[in-house]
Amino acid sequence: MLFLGEAASRLTQPYTYTWRPIGCAMDVPTSKARGITARLNPMGGVDFATDKVLYREIEGNTTAADTVAFVEMLAGQADPACPTVLLMDQASIHTSARVGQHRQKWREHGLLIAYLPSYSPELNPLEGQWRKLKYHDLPHRQHASKADLRGAVGAPKWGTAA
């Protein structure tokens, strides 16, 4: 059983906790970069049995075509003799007609698509993996460039780049 999902890691990650002495100004570094130039968009899948994450970086905004490309890669690794269920949320990029056009082909390869109930991120273990990456595994909360952020995302070995 696999779970699919996406996340965004920004040049400046949110600070979950900070403090300062009374009377001292707080200096929290941020990035002036905004939009797509200031974030990485990984799409990934996590194997429920092994907790292994396979991901790929999406350039620009994530689309239904990106979903199809990623699921095609997963279908190529599936075994028709022992079908794999791929669970994903009901985001429009997952439920689009473009994705629907490929479902039968994926089924023949041994990859069955199913959807989680609406508004239930707690049922997708990949959401916990993204949270672990963003709030615990990234060594710094602020990165100078997208290349620095890309290196930091790859460094923790929390997943395998596809």
XYZ file of N, CA and C in Angstrom:
486
model
N 0.847 -1.168 0.000
C 0.000 0.000 0.000
C 0.896 1.236 0.000
N 0.598 2.132 -0.920
C 1.342 3.386 -1.039
C 0.397 4.554 -0.797
N 0.957 5.650 -0.298
C 0.212 6.893 -0.130
C 0.929 7.971 -0.930
N 0.178 8.802 -1.633
C 0.746 9.857 -2.469
C 0.405 11.214 -1.882
N 1.320 12.173 -2.040
C 1.049 13.527 -1.588
C 2.105 14.492 -2.066
N 1.836 15.769 -1.862
C 2.754 16.845 -2.238
C 2.974 17.769 -1.041
N 4.052 18.513 -1.136
C 4.347 19.503 -0.099
C 5.146 20.627 -0.730
N 5.322 21.684 -0.008
C 6.179 22.785 -0.452
C 7.136 23.114 0.685
N 8.419 23.184 0.347
C 9.428 23.630 1.308
C 9.927 24.983 0.835
N 9.874 25.954 1.705
C 10.219 27.321 1.326
C 11.631 27.682 1.782
N 12.169 28.738 1.170
C 13.507 29.199 1.552
C 13.542 29.563 3.034
N 12.466 30.123 3.534
C 12.351 30.427 4.960
C 11.234 29.564 5.520
N 11.603 28.597 6.362
C 10.609 27.717 6.973
C 9.988 28.423 8.177
N 8.750 28.089 8.503
C 8.136 28.723 9.667
C 8.859 28.345 10.952
N 8.958 29.303 11.830
C 9.540 29.048 13.146
C 8.424 28.585 14.061
N 8.612 27.445 14.698
C 7.562 26.929 15.572
C 7.707 27.438 17.004
N 8.894 27.941 17.340
C 9.112 28.418 18.695
C 10.320 29.349 18.679
N 10.229 30.420 19.396
C 11.373 31.310 19.562
C 11.169 32.102 20.847
N 12.219 32.730 21.319
C 12.109 33.560 22.505
C 13.158 34.657 22.404
N 13.034 35.645 23.222
C 14.009 36.734 23.309
C 13.959 37.323 24.703
N 15.073 37.839 25.158
C 15.054 38.516 26.459
C 14.158 39.759 26.396
N 13.545 40.087 27.492
C 12.696 41.280 27.555
C 13.528 42.504 27.210
N 12.983 43.348 26.351
C 13.654 44.572 25.957
C 14.585 44.427 24.759
N 14.809 43.214 24.297
C 15.668 42.999 23.128
C 14.804 42.733 21.899
N 15.149 43.384 20.819
C 14.401 43.173 19.574
C 14.693 41.781 19.031
N 13.693 41.190 18.452
C 13.859 39.858 17.877
C 14.200 40.012 16.389
N 15.232 39.294 15.946
C 15.644 39.317 14.547
C 15.440 37.919 13.981
N 14.407 37.766 13.155
C 14.109 36.484 12.528
C 14.389 36.638 11.038
N 15.406 35.931 10.510
C 15.730 36.083 9.091
C 14.623 35.530 8.194
N 14.394 36.205 7.082
C 13.428 35.755 6.092
C 14.021 35.949 4.709
N 13.389 35.384 3.734
C 13.823 35.526 2.351
C 12.906 36.518 1.652
N 13.469 37.345 0.793
C 12.656 38.274 0.010
C 12.076 37.587 -1.224
N 12.596 36.412 -1.572
C 12.075 35.674 -2.724
C 10.662 35.196 -2.422
N 9.813 35.259 -3.414
C 8.418 34.852 -3.242
C 8.019 33.911 -4.377
N 6.900 33.245 -4.189
C 6.341 32.412 -5.242
C 7.179 31.179 -5.519
N 7.140 30.754 -6.746
C 7.769 29.511 -7.155
C 9.290 29.560 -7.038
N 9.884 30.758 -7.095
C 11.336 30.865 -6.971
C 11.797 30.656 -5.539
N 10.870 30.669 -4.594
C 11.230 30.579 -3.188
C 10.868 29.232 -2.566
N 10.483 28.249 -3.403
C 10.081 26.976 -2.803
C 10.406 25.797 -3.707
N 10.512 24.634 -3.056
C 10.596 23.353 -3.750
C 9.244 22.677 -3.612
N 8.818 22.005 -4.653
C 7.537 21.297 -4.624
C 7.783 19.810 -4.818
N 8.035 19.076 -3.745
C 8.188 17.635 -3.929
C 6.837 16.917 -3.984
N 6.743 15.923 -4.875
C 5.615 15.002 -4.904
C 6.197 13.661 -4.516
N 5.519 12.947 -3.644
C 6.098 11.697 -3.184
C 5.081 10.632 -2.879
N 5.618 9.457 -2.658
C 4.827 8.320 -2.237
C 5.541 7.637 -1.086
N 4.786 7.168 -0.124
C 5.375 6.445 1.004
C 4.764 5.050 1.047
N 5.618 4.067 1.230
C 5.191 2.678 1.368
C 4.762 2.476 2.819
N 3.510 2.095 3.018
C 2.970 1.950 4.363
C 3.727 0.896 5.165
N 4.150 -0.188 4.523
C 4.808 -1.291 5.223
C 6.227 -0.938 5.657
N 6.968 -0.235 4.807
C 8.382 0.026 5.092
C 8.666 1.451 5.539
N 7.709 2.368 5.353
C 7.879 3.793 5.681
C 8.915 4.460 4.787
N 9.256 3.851 3.658
C 10.217 4.430 2.716
C 9.501 5.433 1.826
N 10.154 6.572 1.604
C 9.586 7.646 0.791
C 10.344 7.727 -0.532
N 9.596 7.824 -1.615
C 10.135 8.052 -2.946
C 9.535 9.370 -3.411
N 10.374 10.318 -3.823
C 9.840 11.623 -4.198
C 10.550 12.166 -5.421
N 9.927 13.165 -6.021
C 10.549 13.887 -7.126
C 10.157 15.353 -7.000
N 11.078 16.203 -7.385
C 10.798 17.637 -7.330
C 10.011 18.041 -8.556
N 8.964 18.812 -8.340
C 8.137 19.332 -9.422
C 8.564 20.778 -9.676
N 8.862 21.094 -10.920
C 9.202 22.474 -11.283
C 7.907 23.253 -11.498
N 7.794 24.401 -10.908
C 6.579 25.197 -11.045
C 5.465 24.648 -10.174
N 4.251 25.061 -10.465
C 3.104 24.587 -9.702
C 2.794 23.146 -10.080
N 2.356 22.362 -9.123
C 2.047 20.957 -9.347
C 0.728 20.832 -10.105
N 0.730 20.002 -11.163
C -0.439 19.852 -12.024
C -0.853 18.382 -12.120
N -1.985 18.149 -12.790
C -2.443 16.782 -13.038
C -1.426 16.023 -13.888
N -0.760 16.707 -14.809
C 0.275 16.055 -15.634
C 1.415 15.550 -14.755
N 1.762 16.293 -13.710
C 2.801 15.848 -12.773
C 2.339 14.604 -12.023
N 1.069 14.578 -11.640
C 0.513 13.408 -10.962
C 0.587 12.193 -11.876
N 0.179 12.361 -13.130
C 0.217 11.253 -14.090
C 1.655 10.755 -14.246
N 2.613 11.660 -14.406
C 4.015 11.264 -14.596
C 4.538 10.490 -13.382
N 4.216 10.953 -12.182
C 4.698 10.278 -10.975
C 4.042 8.903 -10.824
N 2.736 8.835 -11.057
C 2.034 7.552 -10.918
C 2.485 6.582 -12.015
N 2.810 7.090 -13.204
C 3.364 6.239 -14.270
C 4.641 5.556 -13.779
N 5.497 6.317 -13.099
C 6.732 5.760 -12.571
C 6.424 4.676 -11.527
N 5.447 4.926 -10.657
C 5.059 3.932 -9.655
C 4.460 2.692 -10.320
N 3.659 2.894 -11.357
C 3.046 1.770 -12.069
C 4.110 0.903 -12.725
N 5.189 1.522 -13.179
C 6.285 0.770 -13.780
C 6.973 -0.159 -12.796
N 6.852 0.138 -11.501
C 7.467 -0.687 -10.461
C 6.480 -1.689 -9.861
N 5.196 -1.581 -10.245
C 4.159 -2.452 -9.682
C 4.228 -3.844 -10.310
N 3.634 -4.810 -9.612
C 3.612 -6.200 -10.068
C 2.153 -6.639 -10.197
N 1.700 -6.958 -11.424
C 0.298 -7.381 -11.599
C -0.061 -8.620 -10.777
N 0.911 -9.455 -10.469
C 0.641 -10.663 -9.683
C 0.326 -10.336 -8.224
N 0.813 -9.201 -7.754
C 0.567 -8.763 -6.370
C 0.247 -7.269 -6.415
N -1.008 -6.907 -6.705
C -1.370 -5.503 -6.909
C -1.029 -4.606 -5.714
N -0.704 -3.374 -6.026
C -0.414 -2.336 -5.041
C -1.553 -1.331 -5.065
N -2.017 -0.923 -3.903
C -3.042 0.111 -3.802
C -2.348 1.436 -3.538
N -2.670 2.436 -4.348
C -2.142 3.792 -4.169
C -3.281 4.668 -3.673
N -3.147 5.163 -2.448
C -4.151 6.046 -1.856
C -3.686 7.484 -1.967
N -4.590 8.345 -2.393
C -4.267 9.773 -2.463
C -5.483 10.589 -2.057
N -5.223 11.845 -1.725
C -6.335 12.701 -1.323
C -7.131 13.106 -2.560
N -8.186 13.858 -2.340
C -9.084 14.209 -3.429
C -8.793 15.580 -4.025
N -7.521 15.964 -4.038
C -7.133 17.218 -4.679
C -7.478 17.150 -6.163
N -7.769 18.282 -6.757
C -8.184 18.306 -8.163
C -7.119 17.714 -9.087
N -5.838 17.826 -8.722
C -4.791 17.248 -9.569
C -4.765 15.726 -9.488
N -5.445 15.144 -8.509
C -5.519 13.690 -8.364
C -6.802 13.118 -8.969
N -7.851 13.916 -9.009
C -9.154 13.428 -9.472
C -9.492 13.919 -10.874
N -8.557 14.552 -11.532
C -8.822 15.143 -12.844
C -9.107 14.074 -13.902
N -9.697 14.508 -15.010
C -9.963 13.613 -16.138
C -8.662 13.038 -16.686
N -7.608 13.825 -16.664
C -6.306 13.351 -17.162
C -5.830 12.140 -16.368
N -5.987 12.172 -15.059
C -5.616 11.037 -14.215
C -6.560 9.869 -14.498
N -7.850 10.155 -14.621
C -8.838 9.114 -14.871
C -8.589 8.342 -16.162
N -8.021 9.003 -17.159
C -7.739 8.353 -18.438
C -6.719 7.226 -18.311
N -5.905 7.250 -17.268
C -4.818 6.278 -17.119
C -5.119 5.179 -16.111
N -6.219 5.284 -15.400
C -6.488 4.340 -14.307
C -6.543 2.888 -14.768
N -7.175 2.607 -15.889
C -7.278 1.230 -16.359
C -5.893 0.679 -16.723
N -5.077 1.490 -17.370
C -3.718 1.055 -17.729
C -2.913 0.753 -16.470
N -3.031 1.606 -15.460
C -2.305 1.380 -14.207
C -2.799 0.107 -13.528
N -4.095 -0.132 -13.595
C -4.671 -1.340 -13.001
C -4.068 -2.584 -13.669
N -3.903 -2.529 -14.970
C -3.311 -3.663 -15.703
C -1.851 -3.897 -15.302
N -1.182 -2.814 -14.886
C 0.200 -2.942 -14.410
C 0.266 -3.395 -12.950
N -0.872 -3.433 -12.273
C -0.900 -3.867 -10.877
C -0.949 -2.725 -9.880
N -1.331 -1.528 -10.336
C -1.435 -0.373 -9.441
C -2.889 0.096 -9.414
N -3.535 -0.071 -8.267
C -4.937 0.298 -8.101
C -5.018 1.647 -7.404
N -5.821 2.554 -7.932
C -5.961 3.898 -7.365
C -7.207 3.951 -6.486
N -7.064 4.493 -5.286
C -8.191 4.715 -4.379
C -7.990 6.088 -3.735
N -9.066 6.650 -3.248
C -9.011 7.992 -2.672
C -9.349 7.976 -1.189
N -8.649 8.798 -0.447
C -8.930 8.997 0.967
C -10.182 9.863 1.097
N -10.858 9.813 2.236
C -12.001 10.719 2.438
C -11.542 12.182 2.376
N -12.453 13.047 2.005
C -12.141 14.483 1.938
C -11.678 15.008 3.286
N -10.742 15.925 3.242
C -10.248 16.619 4.435
C -9.784 15.662 5.531
N -8.927 14.708 5.158
C -8.444 13.742 6.151
C -6.933 13.529 6.029
N -6.136 14.583 6.160
C -4.689 14.410 6.039
C -4.110 13.492 7.108
N -4.813 13.331 8.225
C -4.302 12.471 9.290
C -4.286 10.993 8.871
N -4.982 10.647 7.794
C -4.996 9.269 7.307
C -3.849 8.970 6.335
N -3.121 9.999 5.948
C -2.025 9.829 4.996
C -0.689 9.938 5.732
N 0.047 8.822 5.884
C 1.318 8.888 6.615
C 2.368 9.766 5.933
N 2.184 10.067 4.655
C 3.136 10.949 3.981
C 3.078 12.360 4.552
N 1.916 12.764 5.024
C 1.802 14.095 5.643
C 2.740 14.203 6.847
N 2.858 13.128 7.612
C 3.792 13.113 8.741
C 5.243 13.169 8.275
N 5.531 12.525 7.148
C 6.893 12.576 6.594
C 7.238 13.993 6.154
N 6.296 14.675 5.485
C 6.566 16.071 5.078
C 6.804 16.938 6.319
N 5.980 16.743 7.338
C 6.136 17.532 8.574
C 7.503 17.269 9.208
N 7.904 15.997 9.255
C 9.212 15.644 9.813
C 10.326 16.332 9.025
N 10.217 16.301 7.710
C 11.227 16.953 6.875
C 11.287 18.446 7.161
N 10.148 19.123 7.104
C 10.140 20.582 7.216
C 10.470 21.096 8.610
N 10.016 20.400 9.646
C 10.165 20.937 10.994
C 11.271 20.298 11.819
N 11.813 19.158 11.358
C 12.831 18.487 12.160
C 14.113 18.184 11.397
N 13.989 17.739 10.141
C 15.170 17.283 9.412
C 15.961 18.386 8.723
N 15.312 19.467 8.349
C 16.066 20.548 7.711
C 16.937 21.227 8.765
N 18.242 21.255 8.540
C 19.154 21.736 9.574
C 19.045 23.233 9.856
N 18.592 24.006 8.877
C 18.477 25.458 9.061
C 17.060 25.874 8.681
N 16.592 26.932 9.277
C 15.240 27.415 9.004
C 15.219 28.400 7.845
N 16.405 28.861 7.420
C 16.455 29.851 6.353
C 17.568 29.485 5.382
N 17.281 29.555 4.071
C 18.253 29.191 3.043
C 18.434 30.352 2.081
N 19.664 30.533 1.619
C 19.984 31.666 0.756
C 19.457 31.492 -0.663
N 19.374 30.254 -1.142
C 18.949 30.024 -2.520
C 18.188 28.702 -2.623
N 17.549 28.525 -3.762
C 16.823 27.285 -3.999
C 17.790 26.101 -4.047
N 18.990 26.326 -4.551
C 19.999 25.256 -4.593
C 20.379 24.825 -3.173
N 20.529 25.785 -2.258
C 20.826 25.449 -0.858
C 19.693 24.637 -0.234
N 18.457 25.053 -0.506
C 17.297 24.341 0.024
C 17.235 22.934 -0.565
N 17.483 22.790 -1.858
C 17.474 21.479 -2.508
C 18.498 20.555 -1.849
N 19.698 21.080 -1.570
C 20.724 20.291 -0.896
C 20.312 19.883 0.502
N 19.654 20.783 1.218
C 19.208 20.482 2.582
C 18.120 19.418 2.575
N 17.209 19.475 1.604
C 16.137 18.483 1.510
C 16.720 17.118 1.217
N 17.745 17.050 0.378
C 18.365 15.779 0.044
C 19.265 15.221 1.135
N 19.772 16.083 2.010
C 20.757 15.670 3.017
C 20.213 14.717 4.100
N 18.992 14.893 4.627
C 18.563 14.057 5.739
C 18.344 12.584 5.411
N 18.312 12.241 4.139
C 18.073 10.847 3.740
C 16.730 10.337 4.249
N 15.741 11.210 4.282
C 14.404 10.818 4.712
C 13.648 10.143 3.580
N 14.148 10.308 2.355
C 13.484 9.709 1.209
C 14.450 9.532 0.066
N 14.006 8.876 -0.987
C 14.821 8.626 -2.163
C 14.305 9.459 -3.323
N 15.174 10.236 -3.945
C 14.771 11.047 -5.089
C 14.568 10.149 -6.302
N 13.471 10.382 -7.005
C 13.168 9.575 -8.202
C 13.614 10.295 -9.452
